[in-house]
Amino acid sequence: MKKIAAMFSDSAKEFGNVFSLCLTAVFIAVSMGLEMLSVDVGFKKINFAFLAIAVIGMLFGPSVGFVAGLVCDLVGFMVHPSGSFLPIYTIVAGLQGMIYGICLYPKGTPVTVSFTNPFTKKKWEGDILFLVRVVAARLLDVVIINLVLNTALNMHYGFIPKEAFHVAVAGRLSMNMLELLVDIPLLIIVLPLAMATYRSTRMRTKRI
């Protein structure tokens, strides 16, 4: 519990850093742009806005991630209002950012392994701990946010038929599992690039 409390405390300090706030605003804008490109397939909306939220959580932690999720939902509703505003969905959006912050923000000791392709002879090195955190973050997002909370809320407010909860979850499960086959590789590609860009930018700003 102390480590988690310290994580939230360290993340909250980012609110006093102008550079962190500016970069968070940029990724919130990116998230909004990705949200606008989403495809509605009836009971499921396919989009990649979670990538920007995951980057915010990774760079600035659960406190900033939670607030960024709230802001994304609020701004999204103001820009593209549809139906009544329901604050509970905003809180759920904040929880999504918090999940990525909890999973990706801790700076653990890298556990690096290498693998040589027997056909191409090319060597690959990766941080196993990072991969585990990425998979855990996306799985928790899908299970807690998409399958449990959003399904329950959609049933409660009548957005989907009021059938048995497990039936509704099962109906959404296959689509979410298929999305994971794309989502996780995207996170593995995007997050290291975002971290490398962040570190490079920080170095340049310190020299100025």
mmCIF file of C-alpha atoms in Angstrom:
data_model
loop_
_atom_site.group_PDB
_atom_site.id
_atom_site.type_symbol
_atom_site.label_atom_id
_atom_site.label_comp_id
_atom_site.label_asym_id
_atom_site.label_seq_id
_atom_site.Cartn_x
_atom_site.Cartn_y
_atom_site.Cartn_z
ATOM 1 C CA MET A 1 0.000 0.000 0.000
ATOM 2 C CA LYS A 2 2.863 2.391 0.771
ATOM 3 C CA LYS A 3 4.296 1.897 -2.721
ATOM 4 C CA ILE A 4 0.924 2.617 -4.312
ATOM 5 C CA ALA A 5 0.431 5.708 -2.140
ATOM 6 C CA ALA A 6 3.939 6.900 -3.064
ATOM 7 C CA MET A 7 3.146 6.308 -6.742
ATOM 8 C CA PHE A 8 0.048 8.506 -6.550
ATOM 9 C CA SER A 9 1.998 11.118 -4.584
ATOM 10 C CA ASP A 10 4.837 11.203 -7.134
ATOM 11 C CA SER A 11 2.323 11.400 -9.948
ATOM 12 C CA ALA A 12 0.466 14.278 -8.278
ATOM 13 C CA LYS A 13 3.718 16.274 -8.233
ATOM 14 C CA GLU A 14 3.591 16.286 -12.041
ATOM 15 C CA PHE A 15 0.745 18.813 -11.797
ATOM 16 C CA GLY A 16 3.322 21.353 -10.675
ATOM 17 C CA ASN A 17 5.522 20.742 -13.721
ATOM 18 C CA VAL A 18 4.656 22.986 -16.679
ATOM 19 C CA PHE A 19 6.373 20.663 -19.156
ATOM 20 C CA SER A 20 4.343 17.683 -17.914
ATOM 21 C CA LEU A 21 1.078 19.620 -18.097
ATOM 22 C CA CYS A 22 1.785 20.826 -21.635
ATOM 23 C CA LEU A 23 2.677 17.357 -22.827
ATOM 24 C CA THR A 24 -0.400 15.916 -21.134
ATOM 25 C CA ALA A 25 -2.546 18.481 -22.955
ATOM 26 C CA VAL A 26 -0.960 17.444 -26.254
ATOM 27 C CA PHE A 27 -1.760 13.777 -25.690
ATOM 28 C CA ILE A 28 -5.291 14.626 -24.572
ATOM 29 C CA ALA A 29 -5.712 16.387 -27.928
ATOM 30 C CA VAL A 30 -4.297 13.311 -29.676
ATOM 31 C CA SER A 31 -6.753 11.128 -27.775
ATOM 32 C CA MET A 32 -9.634 13.344 -28.871
ATOM 33 C CA GLY A 33 -8.486 13.121 -32.476
ATOM 34 C CA LEU A 34 -8.313 9.331 -32.312
ATOM 35 C CA GLU A 35 -11.739 9.244 -30.673
ATOM 36 C CA MET A 36 -13.205 11.165 -33.614
ATOM 37 C CA LEU A 37 -11.879 8.455 -35.951
ATOM 38 C CA SER A 38 -13.662 5.705 -34.024
ATOM 39 C CA VAL A 39 -15.948 3.251 -35.814
ATOM 40 C CA ASP A 40 -19.309 2.436 -34.222
ATOM 41 C CA VAL A 41 -20.363 -1.175 -34.813
ATOM 42 C CA GLY A 42 -23.561 -0.941 -32.784
ATOM 43 C CA PHE A 43 -22.774 -2.506 -29.411
ATOM 44 C CA LYS A 44 -19.085 -1.635 -29.610
ATOM 45 C CA LYS A 45 -17.087 1.415 -30.630
ATOM 46 C CA ILE A 46 -13.673 0.628 -32.078
ATOM 47 C CA ASN A 47 -11.041 3.308 -31.569
ATOM 48 C CA PHE A 48 -7.445 3.743 -30.514
ATOM 49 C CA ALA A 49 -7.837 6.710 -28.173
ATOM 50 C CA PHE A 50 -6.579 4.489 -25.346
ATOM 51 C CA LEU A 51 -3.061 4.743 -26.845
ATOM 52 C CA ALA A 52 -2.743 8.411 -25.893
ATOM 53 C CA ILE A 53 -4.207 7.774 -22.429
ATOM 54 C CA ALA A 54 -1.740 4.913 -21.937
ATOM 55 C CA VAL A 55 1.149 7.234 -22.841
ATOM 56 C CA ILE A 56 -0.029 9.808 -20.290
ATOM 57 C CA GLY A 57 -0.300 7.122 -17.604
ATOM 58 C CA MET A 58 3.157 5.771 -18.439
ATOM 59 C CA LEU A 59 4.865 9.175 -18.392
ATOM 60 C CA PHE A 60 3.055 10.901 -15.539
ATOM 61 C CA GLY A 61 1.387 8.237 -13.418
ATOM 62 C CA PRO A 62 -2.085 7.378 -12.095
ATOM 63 C CA SER A 63 -3.018 10.775 -10.660
ATOM 64 C CA VAL A 64 -2.411 12.581 -13.949
ATOM 65 C CA GLY A 65 -3.843 9.626 -15.877
ATOM 66 C CA PHE A 66 -7.087 9.819 -13.887
ATOM 67 C CA VAL A 67 -7.499 13.554 -14.496
ATOM 68 C CA ALA A 68 -6.588 13.160 -18.178
ATOM 69 C CA GLY A 69 -9.302 10.523 -18.543
ATOM 70 C CA LEU A 70 -11.832 12.861 -16.937
ATOM 71 C CA VAL A 71 -10.839 15.750 -19.202
ATOM 72 C CA CYS A 72 -11.002 13.607 -22.345
ATOM 73 C CA ASP A 73 -14.537 12.510 -21.531
ATOM 74 C CA LEU A 74 -15.725 16.006 -20.600
ATOM 75 C CA VAL A 75 -14.208 17.690 -23.641
ATOM 76 C CA GLY A 76 -15.445 14.882 -25.870
ATOM 77 C CA PHE A 77 -18.998 15.405 -24.654
ATOM 78 C CA MET A 78 -18.784 19.181 -25.139
ATOM 79 C CA VAL A 79 -17.416 18.838 -28.667
ATOM 80 C CA HIS A 80 -19.738 16.008 -29.721
ATOM 81 C CA PRO A 81 -22.706 15.959 -27.306
ATOM 82 C CA SER A 82 -24.917 12.902 -27.673
ATOM 83 C CA GLY A 83 -27.800 12.392 -25.282
ATOM 84 C CA SER A 84 -27.664 13.366 -21.623
ATOM 85 C CA PHE A 85 -24.436 13.936 -19.746
ATOM 86 C CA LEU A 86 -23.871 11.120 -17.255
ATOM 87 C CA PRO A 87 -21.032 11.887 -14.786
ATOM 88 C CA ILE A 88 -20.558 8.209 -13.934
ATOM 89 C CA TYR A 89 -19.147 7.584 -17.422
ATOM 90 C CA THR A 90 -16.677 10.410 -16.853
ATOM 91 C CA ILE A 91 -15.480 8.753 -13.657
ATOM 92 C CA VAL A 92 -15.075 5.447 -15.514
ATOM 93 C CA ALA A 93 -12.996 7.254 -18.155
ATOM 94 C CA GLY A 94 -10.804 8.580 -15.353
ATOM 95 C CA LEU A 95 -10.367 5.074 -13.986
ATOM 96 C CA GLN A 96 -9.074 3.966 -17.372
ATOM 97 C CA GLY A 97 -6.266 6.532 -17.196
ATOM 98 C CA MET A 98 -5.544 5.523 -13.614
ATOM 99 C CA ILE A 99 -5.193 1.848 -14.593
ATOM 100 C CA TYR A 100 -2.531 2.666 -17.179
ATOM 101 C CA GLY A 101 -0.743 4.884 -14.679
ATOM 102 C CA ILE A 102 -0.665 2.177 -12.006
ATOM 103 C CA CYS A 103 0.607 -0.480 -14.399
ATOM 104 C CA LEU A 104 3.080 1.519 -16.473
ATOM 105 C CA TYR A 105 4.378 4.347 -14.272
ATOM 106 C CA PRO A 106 6.482 2.390 -11.706
ATOM 107 C CA LYS A 107 10.164 2.452 -12.596
ATOM 108 C CA GLY A 108 11.189 -1.126 -11.901
ATOM 109 C CA THR A 109 14.511 -2.744 -12.725
ATOM 110 C CA PRO A 110 14.429 -3.875 -16.378
ATOM 111 C CA VAL A 111 14.491 -7.625 -16.935
ATOM 112 C CA THR A 112 16.114 -7.840 -20.350
ATOM 113 C CA VAL A 113 16.197 -10.990 -22.434
ATOM 114 C CA SER A 114 17.582 -11.573 -25.916
ATOM 115 C CA PHE A 115 16.415 -13.785 -28.735
ATOM 116 C CA THR A 116 18.141 -14.623 -32.005
ATOM 117 C CA ASN A 117 15.949 -15.471 -34.966
ATOM 118 C CA PRO A 118 17.305 -18.811 -36.304
ATOM 119 C CA PHE A 119 16.333 -17.878 -39.862
ATOM 120 C CA THR A 120 17.372 -14.227 -40.179
ATOM 121 C CA LYS A 121 20.068 -14.350 -37.447
ATOM 122 C CA LYS A 122 18.800 -11.002 -36.195
ATOM 123 C CA LYS A 123 19.001 -10.452 -32.457
ATOM 124 C CA TRP A 124 16.110 -9.032 -30.457
ATOM 125 C CA GLU A 125 16.357 -7.671 -26.938
ATOM 126 C CA GLY A 126 13.435 -6.675 -24.808
ATOM 127 C CA ASP A 127 12.362 -5.792 -21.290
ATOM 128 C CA ILE A 128 10.132 -8.628 -20.074
ATOM 129 C CA LEU A 129 8.853 -6.553 -17.144
ATOM 130 C CA PHE A 130 7.690 -3.862 -19.566
ATOM 131 C CA LEU A 131 5.883 -6.414 -21.725
ATOM 132 C CA VAL A 132 4.128 -7.881 -18.681
ATOM 133 C CA ARG A 133 3.009 -4.423 -17.571
ATOM 134 C CA VAL A 134 1.668 -3.562 -21.025
ATOM 135 C CA VAL A 135 -0.333 -6.780 -21.267
ATOM 136 C CA ALA A 136 -1.630 -6.372 -17.702
ATOM 137 C CA ALA A 137 -2.646 -2.751 -18.309
ATOM 138 C CA ARG A 138 -4.616 -3.493 -21.455
ATOM 139 C CA LEU A 139 -6.232 -6.610 -19.985
ATOM 140 C CA LEU A 140 -7.336 -4.710 -16.877
ATOM 141 C CA ASP A 141 -8.686 -1.902 -19.060
ATOM 142 C CA VAL A 142 -10.667 -4.339 -21.210
ATOM 143 C CA VAL A 143 -11.967 -6.473 -18.333
ATOM 144 C CA ILE A 144 -12.700 -3.791 -15.710
ATOM 145 C CA ILE A 145 -13.680 -0.854 -17.923
ATOM 146 C CA ASN A 146 -15.089 -2.365 -21.119
ATOM 147 C CA LEU A 147 -16.561 -5.674 -20.014
ATOM 148 C CA VAL A 148 -17.664 -5.004 -16.432
ATOM 149 C CA LEU A 149 -18.291 -1.309 -15.768
ATOM 150 C CA ASN A 150 -19.397 -0.157 -19.220
ATOM 151 C CA THR A 151 -21.584 -3.217 -19.729
ATOM 152 C CA ALA A 152 -23.252 -2.729 -16.344
ATOM 153 C CA LEU A 153 -23.798 0.993 -16.961
ATOM 154 C CA ASN A 154 -25.094 0.477 -20.498
ATOM 155 C CA MET A 155 -27.604 -2.059 -19.191
ATOM 156 C CA HIS A 156 -28.598 0.206 -16.297
ATOM 157 C CA TYR A 157 -29.296 3.181 -18.574
ATOM 158 C CA GLY A 158 -30.954 1.082 -21.273
ATOM 159 C CA PHE A 159 -28.320 1.528 -23.978
ATOM 160 C CA ILE A 160 -28.222 -2.232 -24.460
ATOM 161 C CA PRO A 161 -31.027 -4.767 -23.777
ATOM 162 C CA LYS A 162 -31.598 -5.560 -20.120
ATOM 163 C CA GLU A 163 -30.584 -9.184 -20.381
ATOM 164 C CA ALA A 164 -28.596 -11.298 -17.952
ATOM 165 C CA PHE A 165 -25.276 -9.632 -17.152
ATOM 166 C CA HIS A 166 -23.180 -12.651 -18.098
ATOM 167 C CA VAL A 167 -24.958 -12.889 -21.453
ATOM 168 C CA ALA A 168 -24.208 -9.250 -22.229
ATOM 169 C CA VAL A 169 -20.567 -9.692 -21.211
ATOM 170 C CA ALA A 170 -20.243 -12.814 -23.356
ATOM 171 C CA GLY A 171 -21.605 -10.897 -26.326
ATOM 172 C CA ARG A 172 -18.917 -8.232 -25.952
ATOM 173 C CA LEU A 173 -16.135 -10.629 -25.001
ATOM 174 C CA SER A 174 -15.296 -11.977 -28.461
ATOM 175 C CA MET A 175 -14.974 -8.487 -29.981
ATOM 176 C CA ASN A 176 -12.749 -7.283 -27.138
ATOM 177 C CA MET A 177 -10.538 -10.361 -27.299
ATOM 178 C CA LEU A 178 -10.052 -9.867 -31.055
ATOM 179 C CA GLU A 179 -9.141 -6.233 -30.443
ATOM 180 C CA LEU A 180 -6.457 -7.291 -27.969
ATOM 181 C CA LEU A 181 -4.594 -8.993 -30.819
ATOM 182 C CA VAL A 182 -4.128 -5.526 -32.320
ATOM 183 C CA ASP A 183 -4.127 -3.348 -29.204
ATOM 184 C CA ILE A 184 -1.258 -5.017 -27.342
ATOM 185 C CA PRO A 185 1.216 -4.977 -30.283
ATOM 186 C CA LEU A 186 0.309 -1.322 -30.867
ATOM 187 C CA LEU A 187 1.060 -0.489 -27.228
ATOM 188 C CA ILE A 188 4.368 -2.363 -27.406
ATOM 189 C CA ILE A 189 5.335 -0.250 -30.433
ATOM 190 C CA VAL A 190 3.917 3.134 -29.380
ATOM 191 C CA LEU A 191 4.909 3.277 -25.700
ATOM 192 C CA PRO A 192 8.697 2.840 -26.148
ATOM 193 C CA LEU A 193 8.649 5.431 -28.954
ATOM 194 C CA ALA A 194 6.757 7.848 -26.712
ATOM 195 C CA MET A 195 9.190 7.276 -23.840
ATOM 196 C CA ALA A 196 12.230 7.769 -26.086
ATOM 197 C CA THR A 197 10.731 10.976 -27.514
ATOM 198 C CA TYR A 198 9.892 12.222 -24.021
ATOM 199 C CA ARG A 199 13.417 11.636 -22.726
ATOM 200 C CA SER A 200 14.953 13.264 -25.789
ATOM 201 C CA THR A 201 12.695 16.296 -25.451
ATOM 202 C CA ARG A 202 13.469 16.602 -21.749
ATOM 203 C CA MET A 203 17.185 16.566 -22.474
ATOM 204 C CA ARG A 204 16.834 19.338 -25.071
ATOM 205 C CA THR A 205 14.710 21.530 -22.789
ATOM 206 C CA LYS A 206 17.259 21.213 -19.984
ATOM 207 C CA ARG A 207 20.003 22.475 -22.281
ATOM 208 C CA ILE A 208 18.061 25.595 -23.189
#
